[in-house]
Coordinates of C-alpha atoms in Angstrom, one line a residue:
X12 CA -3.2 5.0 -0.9
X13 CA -0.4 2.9 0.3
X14 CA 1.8 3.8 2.9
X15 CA 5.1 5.2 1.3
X16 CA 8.0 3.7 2.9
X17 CA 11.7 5.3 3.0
X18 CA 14.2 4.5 0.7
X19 CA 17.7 5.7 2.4
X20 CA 20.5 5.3 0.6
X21 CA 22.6 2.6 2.5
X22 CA 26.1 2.9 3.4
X23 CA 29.2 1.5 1.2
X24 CA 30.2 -1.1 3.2
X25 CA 31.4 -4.0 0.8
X26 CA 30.7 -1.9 -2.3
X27 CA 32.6 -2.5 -5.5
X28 CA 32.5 1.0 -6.2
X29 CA 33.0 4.0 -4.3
X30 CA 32.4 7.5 -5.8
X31 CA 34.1 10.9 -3.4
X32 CA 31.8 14.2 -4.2
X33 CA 33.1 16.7 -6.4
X34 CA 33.7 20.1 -4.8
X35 CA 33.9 23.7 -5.5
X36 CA 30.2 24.5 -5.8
X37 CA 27.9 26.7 -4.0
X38 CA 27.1 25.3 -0.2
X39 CA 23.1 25.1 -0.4
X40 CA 21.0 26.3 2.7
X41 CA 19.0 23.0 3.3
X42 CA 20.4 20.6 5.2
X43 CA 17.6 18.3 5.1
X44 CA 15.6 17.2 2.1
X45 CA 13.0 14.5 1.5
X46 CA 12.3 13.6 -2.2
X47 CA 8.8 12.1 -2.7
X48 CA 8.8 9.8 -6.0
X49 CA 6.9 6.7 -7.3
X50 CA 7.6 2.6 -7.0
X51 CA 8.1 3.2 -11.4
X52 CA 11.6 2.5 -12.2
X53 CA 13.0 5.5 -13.5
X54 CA 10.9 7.4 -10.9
X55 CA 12.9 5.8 -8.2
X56 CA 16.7 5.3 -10.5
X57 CA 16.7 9.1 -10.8
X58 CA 15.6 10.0 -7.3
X59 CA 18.1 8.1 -5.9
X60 CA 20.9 9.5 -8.5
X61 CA 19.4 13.5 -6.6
X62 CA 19.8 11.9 -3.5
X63 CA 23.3 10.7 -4.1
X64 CA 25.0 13.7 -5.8
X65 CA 23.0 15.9 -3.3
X66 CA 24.2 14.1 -0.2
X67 CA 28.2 14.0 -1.6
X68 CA 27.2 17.9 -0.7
X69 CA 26.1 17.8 2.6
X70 CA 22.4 17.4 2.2
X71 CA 20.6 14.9 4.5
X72 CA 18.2 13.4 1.8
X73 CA 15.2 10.9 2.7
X74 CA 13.7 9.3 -0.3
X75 CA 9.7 8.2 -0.4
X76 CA 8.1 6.2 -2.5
X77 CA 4.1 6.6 -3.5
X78 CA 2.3 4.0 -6.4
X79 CA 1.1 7.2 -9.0
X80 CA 2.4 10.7 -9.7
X81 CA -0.7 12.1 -8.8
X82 CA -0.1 10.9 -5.1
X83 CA 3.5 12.6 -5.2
X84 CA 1.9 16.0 -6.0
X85 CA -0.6 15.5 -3.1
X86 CA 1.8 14.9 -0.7
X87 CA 3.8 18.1 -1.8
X88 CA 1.0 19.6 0.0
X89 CA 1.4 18.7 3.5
X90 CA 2.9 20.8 6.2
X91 CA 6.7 20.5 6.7
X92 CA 9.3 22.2 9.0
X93 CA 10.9 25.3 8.3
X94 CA 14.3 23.4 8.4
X95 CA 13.2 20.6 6.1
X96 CA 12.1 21.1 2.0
X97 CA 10.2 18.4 0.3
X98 CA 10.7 18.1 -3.9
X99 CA 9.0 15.5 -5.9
X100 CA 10.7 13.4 -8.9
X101 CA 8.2 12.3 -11.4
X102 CA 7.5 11.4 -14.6
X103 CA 4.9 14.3 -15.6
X104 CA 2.5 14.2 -18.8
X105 CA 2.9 16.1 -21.7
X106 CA 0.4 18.2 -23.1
X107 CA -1.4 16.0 -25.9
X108 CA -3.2 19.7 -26.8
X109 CA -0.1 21.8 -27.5
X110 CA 2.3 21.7 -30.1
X111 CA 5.2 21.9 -27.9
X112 CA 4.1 19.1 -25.9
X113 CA 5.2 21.1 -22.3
X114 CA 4.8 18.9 -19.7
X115 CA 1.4 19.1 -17.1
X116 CA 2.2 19.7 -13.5
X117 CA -0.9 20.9 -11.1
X118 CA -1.0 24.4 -10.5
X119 CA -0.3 24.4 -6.8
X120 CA 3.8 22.8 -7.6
X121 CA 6.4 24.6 -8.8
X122 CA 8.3 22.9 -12.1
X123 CA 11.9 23.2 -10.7
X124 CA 13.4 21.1 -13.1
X125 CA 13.1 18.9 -16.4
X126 CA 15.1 15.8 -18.1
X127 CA 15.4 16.2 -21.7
X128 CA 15.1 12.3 -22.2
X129 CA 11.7 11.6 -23.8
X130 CA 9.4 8.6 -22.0
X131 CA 7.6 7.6 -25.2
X132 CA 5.8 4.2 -25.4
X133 CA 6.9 1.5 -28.1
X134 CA 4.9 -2.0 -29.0
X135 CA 8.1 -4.3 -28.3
X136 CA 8.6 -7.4 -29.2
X137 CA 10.8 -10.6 -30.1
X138 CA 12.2 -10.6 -33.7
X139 CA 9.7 -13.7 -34.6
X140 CA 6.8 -11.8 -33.5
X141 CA 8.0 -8.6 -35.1
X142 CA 8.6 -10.7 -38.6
X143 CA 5.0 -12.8 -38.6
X144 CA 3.3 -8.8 -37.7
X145 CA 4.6 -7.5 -40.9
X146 CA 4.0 -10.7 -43.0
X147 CA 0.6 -10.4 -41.7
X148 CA 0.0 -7.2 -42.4
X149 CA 0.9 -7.5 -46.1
X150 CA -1.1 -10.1 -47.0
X151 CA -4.2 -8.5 -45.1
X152 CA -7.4 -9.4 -46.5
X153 CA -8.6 -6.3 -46.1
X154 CA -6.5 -3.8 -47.9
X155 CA -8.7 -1.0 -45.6
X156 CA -7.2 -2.5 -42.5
X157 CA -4.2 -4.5 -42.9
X158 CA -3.5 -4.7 -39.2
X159 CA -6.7 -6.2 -37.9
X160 CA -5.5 -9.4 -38.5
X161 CA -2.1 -9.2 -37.2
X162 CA -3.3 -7.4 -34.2
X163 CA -5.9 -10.1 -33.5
X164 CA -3.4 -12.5 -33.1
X165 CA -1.4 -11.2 -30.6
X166 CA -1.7 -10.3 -26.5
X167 CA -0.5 -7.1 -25.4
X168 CA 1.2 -6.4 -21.8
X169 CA 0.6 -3.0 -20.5
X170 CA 2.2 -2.5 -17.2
X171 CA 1.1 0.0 -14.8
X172 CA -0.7 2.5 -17.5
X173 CA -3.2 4.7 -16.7
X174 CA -6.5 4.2 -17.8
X175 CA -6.2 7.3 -19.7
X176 CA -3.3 6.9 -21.1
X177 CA -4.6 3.5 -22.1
X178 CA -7.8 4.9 -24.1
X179 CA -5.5 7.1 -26.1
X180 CA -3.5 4.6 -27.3
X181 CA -6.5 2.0 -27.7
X182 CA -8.3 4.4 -29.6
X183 CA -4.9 5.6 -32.0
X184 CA -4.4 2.0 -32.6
X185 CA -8.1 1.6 -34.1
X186 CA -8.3 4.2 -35.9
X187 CA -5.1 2.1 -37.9
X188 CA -7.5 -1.7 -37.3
X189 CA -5.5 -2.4 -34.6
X190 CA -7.5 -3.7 -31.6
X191 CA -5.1 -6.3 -29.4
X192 CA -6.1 -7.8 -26.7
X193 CA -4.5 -5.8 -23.6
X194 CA -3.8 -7.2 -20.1
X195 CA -2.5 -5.2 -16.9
X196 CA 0.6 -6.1 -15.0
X197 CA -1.1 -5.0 -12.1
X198 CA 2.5 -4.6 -9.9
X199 CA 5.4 -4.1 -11.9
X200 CA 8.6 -5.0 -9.5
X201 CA 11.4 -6.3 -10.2
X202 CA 10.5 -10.2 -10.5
X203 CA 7.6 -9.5 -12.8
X204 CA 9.5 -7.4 -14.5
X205 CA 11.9 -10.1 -15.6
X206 CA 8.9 -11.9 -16.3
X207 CA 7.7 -10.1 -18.9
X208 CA 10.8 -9.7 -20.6
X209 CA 11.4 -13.3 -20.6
X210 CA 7.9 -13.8 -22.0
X211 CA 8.4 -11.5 -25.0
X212 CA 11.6 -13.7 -25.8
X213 CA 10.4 -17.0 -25.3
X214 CA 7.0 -16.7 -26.2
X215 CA 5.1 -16.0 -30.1
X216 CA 2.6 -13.2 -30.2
X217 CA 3.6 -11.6 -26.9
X218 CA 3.7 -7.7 -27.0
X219 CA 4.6 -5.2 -24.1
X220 CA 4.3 -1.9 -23.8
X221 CA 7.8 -0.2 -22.7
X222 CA 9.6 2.8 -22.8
X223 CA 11.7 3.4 -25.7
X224 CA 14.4 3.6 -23.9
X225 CA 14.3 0.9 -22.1
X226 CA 17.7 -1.5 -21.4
X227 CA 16.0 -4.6 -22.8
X228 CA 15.0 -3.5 -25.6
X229 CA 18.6 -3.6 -27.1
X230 CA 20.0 -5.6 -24.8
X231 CA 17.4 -8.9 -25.4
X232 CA 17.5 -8.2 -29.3
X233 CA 14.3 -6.8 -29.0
X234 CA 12.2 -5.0 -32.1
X235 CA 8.9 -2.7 -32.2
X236 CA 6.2 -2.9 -33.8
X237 CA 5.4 -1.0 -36.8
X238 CA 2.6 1.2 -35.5
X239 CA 2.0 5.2 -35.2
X240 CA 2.9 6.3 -32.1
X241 CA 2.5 9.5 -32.8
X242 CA -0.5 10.4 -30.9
X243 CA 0.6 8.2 -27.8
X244 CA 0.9 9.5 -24.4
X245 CA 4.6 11.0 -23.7
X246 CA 6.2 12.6 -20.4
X247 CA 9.3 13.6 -18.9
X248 CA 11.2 13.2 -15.5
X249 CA 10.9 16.4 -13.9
X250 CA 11.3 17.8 -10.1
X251 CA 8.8 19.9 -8.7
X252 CA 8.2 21.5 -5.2
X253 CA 5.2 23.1 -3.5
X254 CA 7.5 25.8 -1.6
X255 CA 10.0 27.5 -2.5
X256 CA 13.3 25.5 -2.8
X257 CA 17.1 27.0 -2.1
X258 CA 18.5 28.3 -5.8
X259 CA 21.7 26.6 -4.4
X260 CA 19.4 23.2 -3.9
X261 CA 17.7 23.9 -7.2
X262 CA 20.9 24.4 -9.3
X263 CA 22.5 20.7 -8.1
X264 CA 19.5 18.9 -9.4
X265 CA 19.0 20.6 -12.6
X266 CA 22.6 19.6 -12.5
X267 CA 21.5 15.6 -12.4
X268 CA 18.1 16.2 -14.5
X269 CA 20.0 17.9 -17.3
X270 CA 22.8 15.0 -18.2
X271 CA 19.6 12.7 -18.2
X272 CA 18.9 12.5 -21.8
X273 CA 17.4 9.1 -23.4
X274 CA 20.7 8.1 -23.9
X275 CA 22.0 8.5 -20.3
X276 CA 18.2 7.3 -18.8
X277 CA 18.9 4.0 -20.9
X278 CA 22.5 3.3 -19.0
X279 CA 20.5 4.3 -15.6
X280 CA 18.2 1.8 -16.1
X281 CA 20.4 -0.7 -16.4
X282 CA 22.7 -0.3 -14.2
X283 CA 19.2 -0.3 -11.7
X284 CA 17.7 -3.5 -13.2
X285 CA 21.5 -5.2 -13.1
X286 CA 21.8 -4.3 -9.2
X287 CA 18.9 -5.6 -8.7
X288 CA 19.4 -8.8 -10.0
X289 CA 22.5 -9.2 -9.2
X290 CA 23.9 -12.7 -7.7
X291 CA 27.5 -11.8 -7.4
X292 CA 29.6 -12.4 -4.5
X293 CA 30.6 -8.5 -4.9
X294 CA 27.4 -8.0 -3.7
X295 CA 26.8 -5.1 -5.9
X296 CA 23.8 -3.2 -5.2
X297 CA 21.5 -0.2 -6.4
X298 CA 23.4 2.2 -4.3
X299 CA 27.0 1.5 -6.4
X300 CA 24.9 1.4 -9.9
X301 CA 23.8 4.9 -9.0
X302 CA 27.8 5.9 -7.8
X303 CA 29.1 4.6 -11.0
X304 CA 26.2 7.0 -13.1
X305 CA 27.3 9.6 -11.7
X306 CA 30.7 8.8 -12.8
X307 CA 30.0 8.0 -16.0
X308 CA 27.9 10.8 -16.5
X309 CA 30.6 13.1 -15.0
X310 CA 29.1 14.5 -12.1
X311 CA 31.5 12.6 -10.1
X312 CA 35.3 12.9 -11.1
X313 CA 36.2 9.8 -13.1
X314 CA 39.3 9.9 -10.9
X315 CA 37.7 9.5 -7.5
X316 CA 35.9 6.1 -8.5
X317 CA 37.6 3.7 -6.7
X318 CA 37.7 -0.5 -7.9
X319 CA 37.8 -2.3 -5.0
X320 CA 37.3 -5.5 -6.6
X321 CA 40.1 -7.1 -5.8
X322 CA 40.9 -6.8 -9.9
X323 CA 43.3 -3.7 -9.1
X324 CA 47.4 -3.8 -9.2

């Protein structure tokens, strides 16, 4: 396992944007938290968002990063001190087997809190690619199994799935004649990230697995493939705790996991990915993308966001 390394949240400095707490709600006990997430992108977006709203409230927060979810939930077992609590932010499994799709946690963690947004999988795609798919697929010469052909023709990115998750959607796209060729982004940062995207764009017959609500999927013009995704892996963000967490503590991120809906994940994201990649001179970072979320997403007065830009009158 890799050593997890702390993420804290940096100080304004030369910010553009500067977001002043809300106040008014109930004081919580904890006065120092460490939140143990994963290097995935919405994993780390939304534990930063806790960490932020949480600290405008007093909390000294820590944030950790491990590569799987699985290694979160292990870690949730170690020893702390009484005066510190330890929460994990993940994105947990859905229950394939149930109707209601709850989402899996071990049995030893505590579900504290859920996201309604839904992390489904979609085959994306440029518009070209998209258009010689379905062209293909019509005039199959197998009637049977109009998307063996199209499917053969194509390279599909998956980056960072599990291998389980991977079988069950190998063995849904079969059972429809689909059988790409897959290939594992084996460290999905930033820079490869870009990568990828840039490939689906520029490149014929390139197919990568993202979440549906992923930024670049609208913003690059992307399409999906027409393909059942029915059976595919889903999951949500959720926090979890192996002790018992502070109602206060509990209450203010439920308070940041409950705005998060697919719609408000998708803005997250790219306000993250933007900071990221960022070249201004405003030097705007990940720390004011999350400021400005919580803004937008009201759990910061509108009124106390601040443009220091230089833009204002």
């Amino acid at each position: 396992m890799r050593k997890p390394h702390s993420l804290r949240l940096a100080g304004l400095a030369a910010a553009t944007l500067v977001v002043i707490g809300c106040s008014g709600q109930a004081a919580v006990e904890t006065n120092q938290l460490t939140i143990i997430t994963t290097s995935m992108a919405l994993d780390e977006a939304t534990s930063l968002a806790v960490a932020e709203y949480l600290q405008t409230h007093g909390v000294e927060v820590d944030v950790q990063q491990h590569n799987a979810p699985a290694q979160v939930f292990d870690a949730l077992e170690a020893e702390t001190p009484e005066d510190q609590t330890v929460v994990g932010i993940v994105s947990a499994p859905q229950d394939q087997q149930v109707e209601e799709r709850s989402v899996e946690v071990p049995d030893n963690v505590e579900l504290i809190a859920q996201a309604p947004a839904e992390l489904g999988f979609v085959a994306s795609t440029s518009s070209i690619t998209a258009a010689n798919f379905a062209r293909t697929v019509v005039n199959a010469e197998d009637p049977e199994k109009p998307m063996a052909d199209a499917c053969a023709q194509q390279t599909w990115f998956h980056p960072q799935l599990p291998e389980e998750s991977l079988r069950v959607i190998s063995d849904a796209l079969a059972e429809e004649g689909c059988e790409p060729r897959f290939e594992t982004v084996e460290t999905l940062d930033t820079e490869t990230y870009g990568a990828l995207i840039e490939q689906l764009i520029v490149k014929p017959d390139t197919v990568v697995m993202l979440r549906g609500l992923d930024p670049a999927i609208s913003d690059q013009g992307l399409e999906t493939l027409d393909v059942e995704t029915q059976q595919w892996p889903n999951s949500n963000i959720v926090a979890v705790s192996g002790t018992e967490v502070d109602d206060a503590l509990v209450d203010q991120i439920t308070d940041v996991l409950d705005v998060l809906d697919s719609e408000a994940a998708t803005t997250l994201l790219r306000g993250y990915y933007n900071a990221q990649t960022s070249v201004s001179d405003l030097q705007f970072e990940v720390d004011d993308a999350i400021r400005y979320w919580l803004a937008q997403s009201e759990l910061s007065d509108p009124d106390t966001v601040i443009n220091i830009t230089g833009d204002n009158e």
